[in-house]
Short mmCIF file of C-alpha atoms in Angstrom, two decimals:
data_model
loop_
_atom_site.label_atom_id
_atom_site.label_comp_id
_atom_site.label_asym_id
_atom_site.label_seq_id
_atom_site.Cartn_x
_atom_site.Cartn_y
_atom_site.Cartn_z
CA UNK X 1 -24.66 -53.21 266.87
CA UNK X 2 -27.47 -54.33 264.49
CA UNK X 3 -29.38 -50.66 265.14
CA UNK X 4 -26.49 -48.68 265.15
CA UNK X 5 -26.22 -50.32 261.64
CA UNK X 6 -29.81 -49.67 260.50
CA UNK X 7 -28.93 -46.33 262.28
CA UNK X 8 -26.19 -45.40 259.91
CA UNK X 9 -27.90 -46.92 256.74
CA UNK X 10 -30.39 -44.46 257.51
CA UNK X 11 -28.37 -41.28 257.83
CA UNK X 12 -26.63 -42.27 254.75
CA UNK X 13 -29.66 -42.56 252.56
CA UNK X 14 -30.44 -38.73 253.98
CA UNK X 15 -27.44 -37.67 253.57
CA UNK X 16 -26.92 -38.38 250.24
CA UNK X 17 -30.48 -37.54 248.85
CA UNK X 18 -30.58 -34.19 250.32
CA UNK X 19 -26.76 -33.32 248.66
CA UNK X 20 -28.30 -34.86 245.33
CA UNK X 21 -31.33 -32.36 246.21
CA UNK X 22 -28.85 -29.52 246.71
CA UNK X 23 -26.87 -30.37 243.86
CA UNK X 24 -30.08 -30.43 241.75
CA UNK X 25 -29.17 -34.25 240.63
CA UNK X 26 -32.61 -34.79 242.17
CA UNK X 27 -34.68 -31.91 240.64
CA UNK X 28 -37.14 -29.95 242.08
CA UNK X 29 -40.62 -31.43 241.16
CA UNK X 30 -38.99 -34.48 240.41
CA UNK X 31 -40.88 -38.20 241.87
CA UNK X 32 -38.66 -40.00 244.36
CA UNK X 33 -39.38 -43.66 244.61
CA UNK X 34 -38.75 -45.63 247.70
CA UNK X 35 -38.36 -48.87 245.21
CA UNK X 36 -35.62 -47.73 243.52
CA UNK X 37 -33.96 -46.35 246.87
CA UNK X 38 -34.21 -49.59 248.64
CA UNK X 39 -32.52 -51.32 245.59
CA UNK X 40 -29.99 -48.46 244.98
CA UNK X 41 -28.54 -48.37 248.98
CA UNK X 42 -29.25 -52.30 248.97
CA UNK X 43 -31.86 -51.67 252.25
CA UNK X 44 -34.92 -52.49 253.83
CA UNK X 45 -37.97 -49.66 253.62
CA UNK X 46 -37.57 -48.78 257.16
CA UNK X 47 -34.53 -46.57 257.10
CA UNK X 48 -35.88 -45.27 253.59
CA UNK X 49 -39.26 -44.15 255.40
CA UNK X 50 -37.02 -42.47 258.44
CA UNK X 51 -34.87 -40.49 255.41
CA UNK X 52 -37.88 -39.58 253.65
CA UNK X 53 -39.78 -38.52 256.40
CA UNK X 54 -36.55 -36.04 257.52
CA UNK X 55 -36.19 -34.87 254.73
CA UNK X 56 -39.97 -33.76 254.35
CA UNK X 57 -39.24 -32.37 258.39
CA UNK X 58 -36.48 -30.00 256.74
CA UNK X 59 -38.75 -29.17 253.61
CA UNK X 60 -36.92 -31.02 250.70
CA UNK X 61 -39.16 -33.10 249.49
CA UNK X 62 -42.94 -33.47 249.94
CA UNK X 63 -45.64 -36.35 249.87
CA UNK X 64 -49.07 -36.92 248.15
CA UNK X 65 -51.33 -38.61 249.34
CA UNK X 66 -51.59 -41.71 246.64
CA UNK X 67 -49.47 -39.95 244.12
CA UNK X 68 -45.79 -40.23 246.10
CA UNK X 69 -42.55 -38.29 247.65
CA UNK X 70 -41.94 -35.28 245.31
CA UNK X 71 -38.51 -33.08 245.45
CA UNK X 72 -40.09 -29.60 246.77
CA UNK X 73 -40.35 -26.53 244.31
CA UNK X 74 -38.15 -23.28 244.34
CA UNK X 75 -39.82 -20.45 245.66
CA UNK X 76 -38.95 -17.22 243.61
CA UNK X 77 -40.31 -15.01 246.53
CA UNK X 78 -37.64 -16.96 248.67
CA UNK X 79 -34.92 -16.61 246.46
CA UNK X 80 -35.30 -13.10 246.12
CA UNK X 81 -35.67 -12.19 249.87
CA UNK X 82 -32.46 -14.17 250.60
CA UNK X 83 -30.44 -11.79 247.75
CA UNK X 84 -31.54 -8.78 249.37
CA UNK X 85 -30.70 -9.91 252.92
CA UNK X 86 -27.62 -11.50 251.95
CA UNK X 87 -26.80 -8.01 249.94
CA UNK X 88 -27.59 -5.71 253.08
CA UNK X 89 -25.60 -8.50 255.59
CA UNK X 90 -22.39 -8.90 253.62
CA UNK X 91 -22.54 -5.13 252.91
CA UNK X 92 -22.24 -4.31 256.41
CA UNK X 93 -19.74 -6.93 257.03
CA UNK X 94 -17.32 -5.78 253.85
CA UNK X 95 -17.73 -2.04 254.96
CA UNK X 96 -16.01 -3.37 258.41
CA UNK X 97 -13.24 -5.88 257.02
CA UNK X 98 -11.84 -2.70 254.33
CA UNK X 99 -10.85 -0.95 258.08
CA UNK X 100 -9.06 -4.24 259.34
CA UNK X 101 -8.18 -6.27 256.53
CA UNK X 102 -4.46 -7.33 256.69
CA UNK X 103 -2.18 -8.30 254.17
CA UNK X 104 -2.42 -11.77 255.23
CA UNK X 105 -6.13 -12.23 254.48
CA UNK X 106 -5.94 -10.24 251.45
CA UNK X 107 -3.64 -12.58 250.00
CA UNK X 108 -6.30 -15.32 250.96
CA UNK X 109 -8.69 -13.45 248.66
CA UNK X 110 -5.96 -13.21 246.01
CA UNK X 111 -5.01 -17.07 246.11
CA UNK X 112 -9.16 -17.93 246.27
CA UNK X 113 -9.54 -16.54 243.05
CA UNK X 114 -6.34 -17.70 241.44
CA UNK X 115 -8.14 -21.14 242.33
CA UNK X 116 -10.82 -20.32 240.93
CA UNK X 117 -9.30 -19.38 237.80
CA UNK X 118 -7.23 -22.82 238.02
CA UNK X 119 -10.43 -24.76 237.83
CA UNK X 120 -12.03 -23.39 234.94
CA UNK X 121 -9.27 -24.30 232.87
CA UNK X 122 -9.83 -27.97 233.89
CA UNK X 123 -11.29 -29.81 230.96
CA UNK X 124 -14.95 -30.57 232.11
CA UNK X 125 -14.83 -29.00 235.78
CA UNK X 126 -17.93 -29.18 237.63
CA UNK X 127 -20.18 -26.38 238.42
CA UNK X 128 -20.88 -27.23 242.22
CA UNK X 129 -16.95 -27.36 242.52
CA UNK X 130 -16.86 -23.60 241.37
CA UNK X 131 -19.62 -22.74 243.70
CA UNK X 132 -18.25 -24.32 246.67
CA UNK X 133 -15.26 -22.06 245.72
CA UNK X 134 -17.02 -19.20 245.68
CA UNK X 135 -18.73 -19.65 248.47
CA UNK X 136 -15.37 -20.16 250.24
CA UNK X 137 -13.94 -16.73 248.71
CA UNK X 138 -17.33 -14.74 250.48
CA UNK X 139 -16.72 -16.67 253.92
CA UNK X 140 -12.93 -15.26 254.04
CA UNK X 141 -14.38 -11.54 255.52
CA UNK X 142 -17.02 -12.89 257.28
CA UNK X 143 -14.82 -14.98 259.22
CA UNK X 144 -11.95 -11.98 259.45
CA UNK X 145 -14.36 -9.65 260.93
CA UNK X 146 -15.85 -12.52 263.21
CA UNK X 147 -19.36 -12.82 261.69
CA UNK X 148 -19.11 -16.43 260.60
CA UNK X 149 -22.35 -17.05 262.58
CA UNK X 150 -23.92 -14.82 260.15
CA UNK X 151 -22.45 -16.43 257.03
CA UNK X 152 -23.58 -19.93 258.57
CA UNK X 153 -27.22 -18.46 259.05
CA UNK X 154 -26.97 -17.54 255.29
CA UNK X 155 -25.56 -20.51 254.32
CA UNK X 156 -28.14 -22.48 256.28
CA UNK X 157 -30.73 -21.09 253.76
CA UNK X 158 -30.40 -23.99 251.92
CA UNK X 159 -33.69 -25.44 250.71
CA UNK X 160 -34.57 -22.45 247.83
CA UNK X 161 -31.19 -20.15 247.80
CA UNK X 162 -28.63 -23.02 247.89
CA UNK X 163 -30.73 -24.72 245.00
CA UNK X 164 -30.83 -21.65 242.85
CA UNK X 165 -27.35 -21.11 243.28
CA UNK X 166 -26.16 -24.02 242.15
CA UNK X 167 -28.86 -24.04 239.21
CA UNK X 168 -27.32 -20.40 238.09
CA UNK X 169 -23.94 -22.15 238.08
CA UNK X 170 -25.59 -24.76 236.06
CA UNK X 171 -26.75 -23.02 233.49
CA UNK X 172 -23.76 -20.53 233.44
CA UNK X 173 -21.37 -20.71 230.48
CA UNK X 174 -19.31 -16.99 231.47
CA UNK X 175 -16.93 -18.09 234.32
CA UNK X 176 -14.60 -15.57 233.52
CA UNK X 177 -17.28 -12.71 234.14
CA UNK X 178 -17.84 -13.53 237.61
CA UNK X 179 -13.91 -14.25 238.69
CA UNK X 180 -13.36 -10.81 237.00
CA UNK X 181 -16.35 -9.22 238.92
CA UNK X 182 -14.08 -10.94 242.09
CA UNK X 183 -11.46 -9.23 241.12
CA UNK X 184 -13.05 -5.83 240.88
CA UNK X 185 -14.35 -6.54 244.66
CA UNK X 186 -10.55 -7.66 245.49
CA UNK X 187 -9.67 -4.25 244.21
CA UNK X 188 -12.59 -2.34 245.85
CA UNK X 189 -11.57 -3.54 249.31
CA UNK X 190 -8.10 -3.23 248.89
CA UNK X 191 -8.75 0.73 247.88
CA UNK X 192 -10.94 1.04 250.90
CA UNK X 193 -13.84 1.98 248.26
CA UNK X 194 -16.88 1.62 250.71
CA UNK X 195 -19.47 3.12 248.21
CA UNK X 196 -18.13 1.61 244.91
CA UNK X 197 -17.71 -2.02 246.75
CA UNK X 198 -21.39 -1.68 247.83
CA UNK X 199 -22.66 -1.04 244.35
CA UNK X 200 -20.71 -3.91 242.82
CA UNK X 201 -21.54 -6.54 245.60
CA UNK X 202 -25.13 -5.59 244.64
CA UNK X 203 -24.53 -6.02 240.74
CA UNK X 204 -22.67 -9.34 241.74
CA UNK X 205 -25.42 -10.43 244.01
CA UNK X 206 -28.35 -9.86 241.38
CA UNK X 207 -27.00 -10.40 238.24
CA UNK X 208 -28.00 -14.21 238.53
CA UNK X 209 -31.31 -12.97 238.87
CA UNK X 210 -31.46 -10.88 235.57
CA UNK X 211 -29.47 -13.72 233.61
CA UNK X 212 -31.82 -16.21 234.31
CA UNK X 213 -34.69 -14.26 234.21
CA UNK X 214 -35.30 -15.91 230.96
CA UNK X 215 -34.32 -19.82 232.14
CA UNK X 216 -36.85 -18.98 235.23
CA UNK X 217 -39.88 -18.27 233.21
CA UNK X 218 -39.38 -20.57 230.57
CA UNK X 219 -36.60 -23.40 230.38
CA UNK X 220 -37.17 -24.06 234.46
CA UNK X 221 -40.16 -22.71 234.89
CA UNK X 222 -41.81 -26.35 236.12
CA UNK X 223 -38.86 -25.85 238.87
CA UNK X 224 -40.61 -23.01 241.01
CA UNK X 225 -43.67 -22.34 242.52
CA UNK X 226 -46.53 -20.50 240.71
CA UNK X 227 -45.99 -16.91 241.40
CA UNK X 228 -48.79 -13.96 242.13
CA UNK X 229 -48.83 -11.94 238.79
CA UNK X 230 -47.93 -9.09 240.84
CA UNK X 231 -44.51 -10.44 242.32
CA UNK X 232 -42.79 -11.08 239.50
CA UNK X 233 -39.60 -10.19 238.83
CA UNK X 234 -40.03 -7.55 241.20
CA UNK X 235 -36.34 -7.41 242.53
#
């Protein structure tokens, strides 16, 4: 009983330092002390060491040698790979749910964004609740055309892609531009547009990239990796 105790104590202190990773509570770059863990989750060092040492298995966070546990940095090459797969993956999956889409799931789209709009008129919503959102809203045709194992593989890529997500919803003040871009993809499908629903997946897909092109090489640059002069930006 005792184990399964230290077990669970354990699990919880990973658990809840790599959603604080994700989440960007804990920020990349940023020192993680095993002190102030052990008085924070009221435990010995032992099931501190076993988080640590997962999470540095899975890549969020890294150790040096007499310095300490550091949260991992972004990498921009990463990111960017992970837009252009996601864009050619979710292109091939909406060009097959416009030929079977139903009225039923349609209406799931509808009543995903209508939520979405809902939230941002909450005084003081939270960004990770409006990217969990619209993460939910992409999942809807991958699941109708029976690709979720595809949108779980994306998903999955959470270490730089998941981070910089959630950082572009951060530092994003124009809700209402990306719930109307939904709406223009809501529209696409529903018109069977294969090329126009292509081009403005791609625009919806990128544009974080161009927005924070700025926050990237300035207000977060100590966030991500040094970059070869030659790969920058290159999108």
């Amino acid at each position: 009983m005792g184990e399964e105790n230290f077990k669970n104590r354990g699990e919880l202190v990973f658990e809840t330092l790599k959603r604080e990773i994700l989440d960007l509570r804990l920020k990349p770059g940023q020192m993680i002390s095993e002190n102030d863990i052990c008085d924070r989750f009221g435990v010995s060092r032992t099931p501190v060491r076993d988080a640590l040492r997962l999470l540095q298995e899975q890549g969020f966070v890294e150790t040096v040698p007499y310095r300490g546990t550091y949260v991992t940095l972004l990498s921009l090459d990463n990111i960017k790979q992970m837009i252009y797969m996601r864009v050619a993956v979710e292109t091939m999956v909406l060009r097959d749910f416009t030929q079977v889409r139903t009225p039923m799931v349609m209406e799931d789209i509808r009543h995903a964004i209508a939520q979405q709009k809902a939230l941002t008129q909450e005084p003081g919503f939270e960004p990770e609740q409006f990217y969990h959102m619209d993460a939910q809203m992409h999942s809807i045709w991958f699941w109708a055309v029976k690709r979720q194992k595809l949108w779980e593989m994306l998903q999955a890529q959470q270490l730089h892609y998941t981070r910089f997500r959630m950082l572009d919803f951060i530092t994003e003040t124009d809700f209402e531009r990306i719930i109307g871009e939904h709406e223009e993809l809501f529209q696409l499908i529903s018109q069977g547009d294969e090329k126009g629903l292509e081009e403005s997946l791609k625009e919806h897909l990128y544009y974080s990239m161009k927005r924070m092109r700025h926050s990237i090489e300035v207000d977060y640059k100590d966030y991500f990796e040094e970059e070869p002069e030659e790969g920058r930006f290159v999108i």
